[in-house]
XYZ file of C-alpha atoms in Angstrom:
386
model
C 20.539 13.662 17.533
C 17.483 15.020 17.122
C 18.316 15.404 13.014
C 18.969 11.746 13.330
C 16.122 10.991 14.977
C 13.797 13.380 12.506
C 15.895 11.940 9.255
C 14.717 8.589 10.368
C 11.516 9.428 10.875
C 10.715 10.814 7.652
C 12.742 7.834 5.738
C 10.163 5.331 7.908
C 7.093 7.391 6.921
C 7.864 7.760 3.294
C 8.432 3.710 3.127
C 5.620 2.706 5.367
C 3.217 4.612 3.463
C 4.463 3.724 0.191
C 3.598 0.118 1.485
C 0.345 1.062 2.779
C -0.712 2.454 -0.783
C 0.494 -0.823 -2.549
C -1.438 -2.807 -0.035
C -4.830 -0.874 -0.707
C -4.205 -1.239 -4.102
C -3.492 -4.592 -4.787
C -4.036 -6.453 -1.074
C -0.078 -7.777 -1.465
C 3.085 -6.466 0.049
C 6.035 -6.732 -2.483
C 9.076 -8.139 -1.652
C 11.322 -5.540 -2.759
C 9.744 -3.071 -0.763
C 10.295 -5.317 2.024
C 13.945 -5.497 1.255
C 14.194 -1.649 0.668
C 12.900 -1.230 4.302
C 15.130 -3.833 5.485
C 18.084 -1.705 3.775
C 17.074 1.832 5.052
C 16.719 0.023 8.448
C 20.351 -0.954 8.429
C 21.457 2.431 7.246
C 19.611 4.192 10.076
C 20.950 1.754 12.735
C 24.581 2.218 11.120
C 24.908 6.154 11.099
C 23.671 5.642 14.566
C 26.335 3.340 15.617
C 29.004 5.307 14.209
C 27.789 8.498 15.969
C 27.751 5.888 19.064
C 31.567 5.158 18.170
C 32.434 8.980 17.573
C 30.998 9.725 21.218
C 32.742 6.586 22.988
C 35.666 8.256 21.725
C 35.082 11.943 22.439
C 34.608 13.032 19.529
C 30.692 14.116 19.701
C 28.942 14.495 23.314
C 25.483 13.858 21.965
C 25.159 10.241 21.400
C 23.798 7.050 22.026
C 25.507 4.992 24.450
C 25.809 0.996 23.875
C 23.213 0.113 26.397
C 20.924 1.323 24.058
C 22.061 -1.736 21.272
C 21.607 -4.050 23.973
C 18.034 -3.456 24.662
C 17.503 -3.064 20.660
C 18.536 -6.495 19.684
C 16.401 -8.273 22.158
C 13.402 -6.154 21.026
C 14.385 -7.202 17.573
C 14.374 -10.754 18.243
C 11.316 -10.599 19.938
C 9.642 -8.543 16.682
C 11.278 -11.753 14.789
C 9.240 -14.273 16.812
C 5.870 -12.418 17.056
C 6.136 -12.089 13.096
C 6.465 -15.443 12.662
C 3.990 -16.642 14.766
C 1.521 -14.426 13.734
C 2.077 -15.781 10.082
C 2.450 -19.424 11.357
C -1.187 -18.783 13.353
C -2.564 -18.068 10.139
C -3.412 -14.248 11.379
C -1.428 -12.959 8.542
C 0.331 -13.590 5.709
C 3.762 -13.514 5.095
C 4.163 -9.953 3.970
C 2.499 -8.252 6.637
C 4.222 -10.228 8.769
C 7.737 -9.261 7.628
C 6.433 -5.261 7.364
C 5.365 -5.805 11.012
C 8.914 -6.751 11.946
C 10.342 -3.926 10.578
C 8.047 -1.316 11.947
C 8.671 -2.631 14.932
C 12.768 -2.229 14.740
C 12.381 0.917 13.463
C 10.283 2.157 16.354
C 13.473 2.882 19.086
C 15.263 4.266 15.940
C 12.784 7.042 15.762
C 12.486 7.436 19.630
C 15.368 5.357 21.531
C 13.598 6.610 24.381
C 10.563 4.826 24.004
C 8.412 3.244 26.925
C 9.004 -0.704 26.880
C 12.094 -1.124 25.200
C 13.567 -3.048 27.884
C 10.505 -4.881 28.130
C 7.519 -6.024 25.780
C 7.913 -3.009 23.185
C 6.458 -5.709 20.244
C 3.599 -6.437 22.243
C 2.468 -2.611 22.919
C 2.690 -2.553 19.202
C 0.419 -5.288 18.569
C -2.121 -4.260 21.013
C -2.187 -1.085 19.161
C -2.307 -2.331 15.843
C -5.070 -5.068 16.918
C -7.380 -2.590 18.950
C -7.348 0.058 16.304
C -8.264 -2.479 13.640
C -10.930 -3.714 15.832
C -12.638 -0.440 16.702
C -12.666 0.467 12.766
C -13.929 -3.274 11.773
C -16.839 -3.041 14.588
C -17.854 0.780 13.936
C -18.156 -0.106 9.915
C -19.934 -3.126 10.814
C -22.446 -1.465 13.138
C -22.797 1.660 10.592
C -23.215 -0.044 7.305
C -25.563 -2.493 9.033
C -27.420 -0.206 10.488
C -27.797 2.115 7.675
C -28.381 -0.887 5.242
C -31.423 -2.267 7.071
C -34.702 -1.315 6.861
C -34.382 -0.248 10.851
C -31.805 -0.141 13.426
C -33.847 -2.758 15.116
C -33.866 -5.308 12.201
C -30.135 -4.823 12.170
C -29.918 -5.853 16.145
C -32.165 -8.385 15.629
C -30.198 -10.127 12.880
C -26.694 -9.423 14.713
C -28.235 -11.215 17.537
C -29.378 -14.136 15.424
C -25.543 -14.337 13.885
C -24.666 -14.383 17.876
C -27.011 -17.107 18.189
C -25.795 -19.216 15.675
C -22.276 -19.114 16.263
C -22.635 -20.036 19.720
C -25.101 -23.149 18.873
C -22.172 -24.285 16.603
C -19.715 -24.078 19.584
C -22.010 -25.972 21.832
C -23.059 -28.465 19.368
C -22.046 -32.328 19.881
C -24.188 -32.813 23.232
C -21.609 -34.871 25.654
C -18.794 -34.669 23.611
C -18.286 -31.154 23.659
C -19.363 -30.879 27.379
C -16.213 -33.085 27.835
C -14.197 -31.223 25.703
C -15.533 -28.116 27.468
C -14.341 -29.693 30.592
C -10.931 -30.738 29.302
C -10.595 -26.924 28.192
C -10.956 -25.276 31.755
C -8.676 -28.029 32.991
C -6.103 -27.246 30.782
C -6.315 -23.509 30.490
C -6.172 -23.477 34.093
C -3.013 -25.568 34.437
C -1.652 -23.434 32.202
C -2.048 -20.401 34.129
C -1.254 -22.099 37.347
C 2.024 -23.402 36.192
C 2.417 -19.585 34.405
C 2.152 -18.240 38.551
C 4.137 -21.126 39.925
C 6.727 -20.498 37.872
C 6.366 -16.527 38.142
C 6.435 -16.773 41.860
C 8.170 -19.475 43.247
C 11.082 -19.355 40.886
C 13.751 -16.437 40.279
C 16.303 -15.756 37.850
C 16.696 -16.661 33.994
C 13.225 -18.587 33.640
C 10.779 -16.510 35.577
C 12.119 -13.152 33.123
C 10.070 -15.364 30.170
C 7.018 -16.456 32.551
C 6.220 -13.469 34.226
C 3.724 -11.356 31.863
C 0.238 -13.159 31.872
C -0.445 -10.524 28.868
C 2.469 -12.599 27.052
C 0.696 -15.809 27.582
C -2.454 -14.403 26.873
C -0.680 -13.365 23.179
C 0.779 -16.831 22.558
C -2.401 -18.579 23.669
C -4.756 -16.419 21.372
C -2.673 -16.430 18.237
C -1.929 -20.160 18.599
C -4.913 -21.407 19.719
C -5.817 -23.177 16.552
C -2.000 -24.784 16.628
C -1.667 -25.424 20.230
C -5.483 -26.167 20.901
C -4.896 -29.674 19.391
C -2.144 -30.723 21.384
C -4.206 -30.191 24.655
C -6.244 -33.387 23.170
C -3.934 -35.841 23.438
C -3.623 -38.777 25.902
C -0.406 -38.179 27.166
C -1.525 -34.381 27.956
C -4.663 -35.523 30.101
C -2.815 -38.516 32.004
C -0.220 -35.204 32.909
C -3.047 -33.015 33.502
C -4.644 -35.358 35.770
C -1.311 -36.449 37.778
C -0.422 -32.673 38.056
C -3.754 -32.103 39.727
C -3.599 -34.992 41.911
C -0.245 -34.176 43.204
C -0.560 -30.488 43.759
C -4.241 -30.951 45.446
C -3.126 -33.177 47.882
C 0.003 -31.666 48.797
C -1.847 -28.126 48.810
C -4.311 -29.100 50.994
C -1.971 -30.785 53.814
C 0.840 -27.920 52.971
C -0.041 -24.970 51.883
C -3.919 -24.759 51.299
C -4.081 -20.837 51.272
C -1.217 -20.407 49.005
C -3.240 -22.983 46.632
C -6.466 -21.459 47.123
C -4.933 -18.266 46.041
C -3.392 -19.314 42.943
C -6.291 -21.787 41.666
C -8.426 -18.303 42.154
C -6.483 -16.278 39.951
C -5.965 -18.757 37.186
C -9.290 -19.133 37.039
C -9.923 -15.472 36.876
C -7.502 -16.018 33.967
C -9.147 -18.744 32.397
C -12.442 -16.519 32.097
C -10.691 -13.452 30.872
C -9.265 -15.358 28.306
C -11.842 -17.129 27.241
C -13.810 -14.010 26.928
C -10.954 -12.909 24.797
C -11.107 -16.058 22.478
C -14.677 -15.423 21.748
C -15.032 -12.038 21.064
C -11.415 -11.517 19.632
C -11.152 -14.623 17.521
C -14.703 -15.708 16.848
C -16.897 -12.921 16.833
C -14.362 -10.249 15.350
C -13.336 -12.758 12.836
C -17.019 -13.419 11.759
C -17.192 -9.867 11.473
C -14.433 -9.235 9.425
C -15.213 -11.996 6.922
C -18.827 -11.481 6.811
C -18.651 -8.726 4.192
C -15.842 -10.765 2.284
C -17.236 -13.828 1.682
C -17.423 -15.364 -1.547
C -18.157 -18.920 -2.985
C -15.955 -20.216 -5.656
C -16.585 -23.299 -7.698
C -13.851 -25.791 -9.058
C -13.165 -23.462 -11.941
C -12.924 -20.338 -10.150
C -10.241 -21.894 -7.551
C -6.402 -20.792 -8.271
C -3.640 -20.367 -6.144
C -3.659 -17.481 -3.880
C -7.223 -17.991 -2.668
C -7.873 -17.275 0.765
C -10.276 -19.969 2.714
C -12.780 -18.640 5.335
C -12.020 -19.696 8.747
C -15.519 -21.706 8.588
C -14.269 -23.275 5.197
C -10.526 -24.097 6.347
C -11.713 -25.567 9.800
C -14.152 -27.950 7.872
C -11.007 -28.787 5.471
C -8.952 -29.606 8.484
C -11.394 -31.760 10.050
C -11.908 -33.800 7.025
C -10.032 -37.151 6.891
C -9.899 -37.248 3.278
C -7.264 -34.857 2.869
C -4.531 -36.246 5.114
C -3.729 -33.210 6.608
C -3.030 -31.202 3.443
C -4.894 -28.209 4.940
C -3.918 -28.326 8.679
C -1.760 -25.264 7.774
C -4.144 -23.118 5.840
C -1.733 -19.616 5.766
C -2.909 -16.474 4.853
C -0.688 -16.208 1.825
C -3.709 -18.257 0.280
C -3.553 -21.829 -1.251
C -0.604 -23.403 -2.965
C -0.929 -25.409 -6.199
C -1.400 -28.911 -4.428
C -3.865 -27.567 -2.230
C -5.794 -26.261 -5.007
C -5.510 -29.225 -6.958
C -6.882 -31.705 -4.038
C -9.954 -29.105 -3.704
C -10.938 -29.221 -6.889
C -10.925 -33.088 -7.008
C -12.948 -33.058 -3.827
C -15.217 -30.700 -5.172
C -15.879 -32.149 -8.429
C -16.688 -35.495 -6.680
C -19.537 -33.687 -4.420
C -23.190 -34.565 -5.509
C -24.230 -31.074 -6.455
C -24.880 -29.130 -9.364
C -22.264 -26.261 -9.100
C -20.509 -27.093 -5.458
C -18.502 -24.472 -4.198
C -16.393 -23.628 -1.373
C -16.529 -20.761 0.683
C -13.277 -18.043 0.572
C -12.544 -14.373 1.497
C -11.484 -11.458 -0.379
C -7.835 -10.715 0.378
C -7.797 -7.988 3.333
C -5.212 -5.450 3.275
C -3.681 -4.515 6.972
C -0.617 -2.839 6.355
C -2.692 0.495 7.226
C -3.301 -0.908 10.861
C 0.329 -2.110 11.064
C 1.218 1.692 10.245
C -1.473 2.830 11.962
C -0.437 0.724 15.343
C 2.950 2.356 15.249
C 1.922 5.911 14.734
C -0.238 5.408 17.779
C 2.870 3.633 19.781
C 4.936 7.146 18.795
C 2.465 9.556 19.606
C 1.418 8.234 22.834
C 4.351 6.179 24.190
C 1.688 3.382 25.487
C -0.824 1.267 24.177
C -4.561 1.919 23.593
C -5.571 -0.834 26.250
C -3.799 1.672 28.767
C -5.351 4.853 27.076
C -9.038 3.296 26.968
C -9.006 2.370 30.940
């Protein structure tokens, strides 16, 4: 079996490195390469399955039993779900999402005894991908900033000003924003509270999906721009108010200590998630985009251009576009969006109105790096960094 796994490792490495090289060169992953990876994956899986069949009939003694495939199939399903979620949440373009799905599916074929195969292996891989990418981004941001500034003190003064500007932009809106902050606190507390109630009180099939707070963090973190809007509806506000009223009244009379413990844990999780949302999305996104910002006129716009997070947010909130930019995927603008944006820019009263965009950022390298870390250490970096 060692020869099977070694051959799988070589095939995976050659294929993945070729994709990384292409992505670094043209900032795009060709579908032909993704298709090749899928074919190699099926070939490797088929060879292992044939060997398992031979073992089941007693022809060979070294083989994987059928329990491995029973674990691999749900892992593949969760990896597909995660890849689609990362694409839909406008974190990755479709090419990166497909590359991640295949990389995640390859890992158990290289090491069938890999940790977390019966749990959330895809989540461990994602942690390794994003932590390694984040460490590089922060390190590169600090190093380039310090060396390009007159003194380190000037650089950190500029960074402090940038953080202050982000904080001010988040706090703008007076009473309206304070109400939004209160709603955010109530809504997130309710979500984590429901997760804990289901986890502690339920048994069987449903509790598997609500067992991990990390999984809830993952879903909320990447889908926040999408699901955050749902929390602003009147129906959700009525549900939140009614739930708290019933839960607190019943808890006060029948299970006060139990309720207090669950609320305390939920509030701690809200605090942790808020920090993750601010530093992981807002500040890290700001650092990643700062060096890649470009300003384009209407004449320079073309399909495939990627808007900055700031520009995408402005266009999404502009009623003039009638929701045309609600989905601003990292694959870039489509022809219809480019047409609407050009028409809008041409109507603006400015000499040469421009829109903020970013150069494409190759991410295949970090997906491959996350896979290497997962295979080498058989755990995620968050556990190693503790």
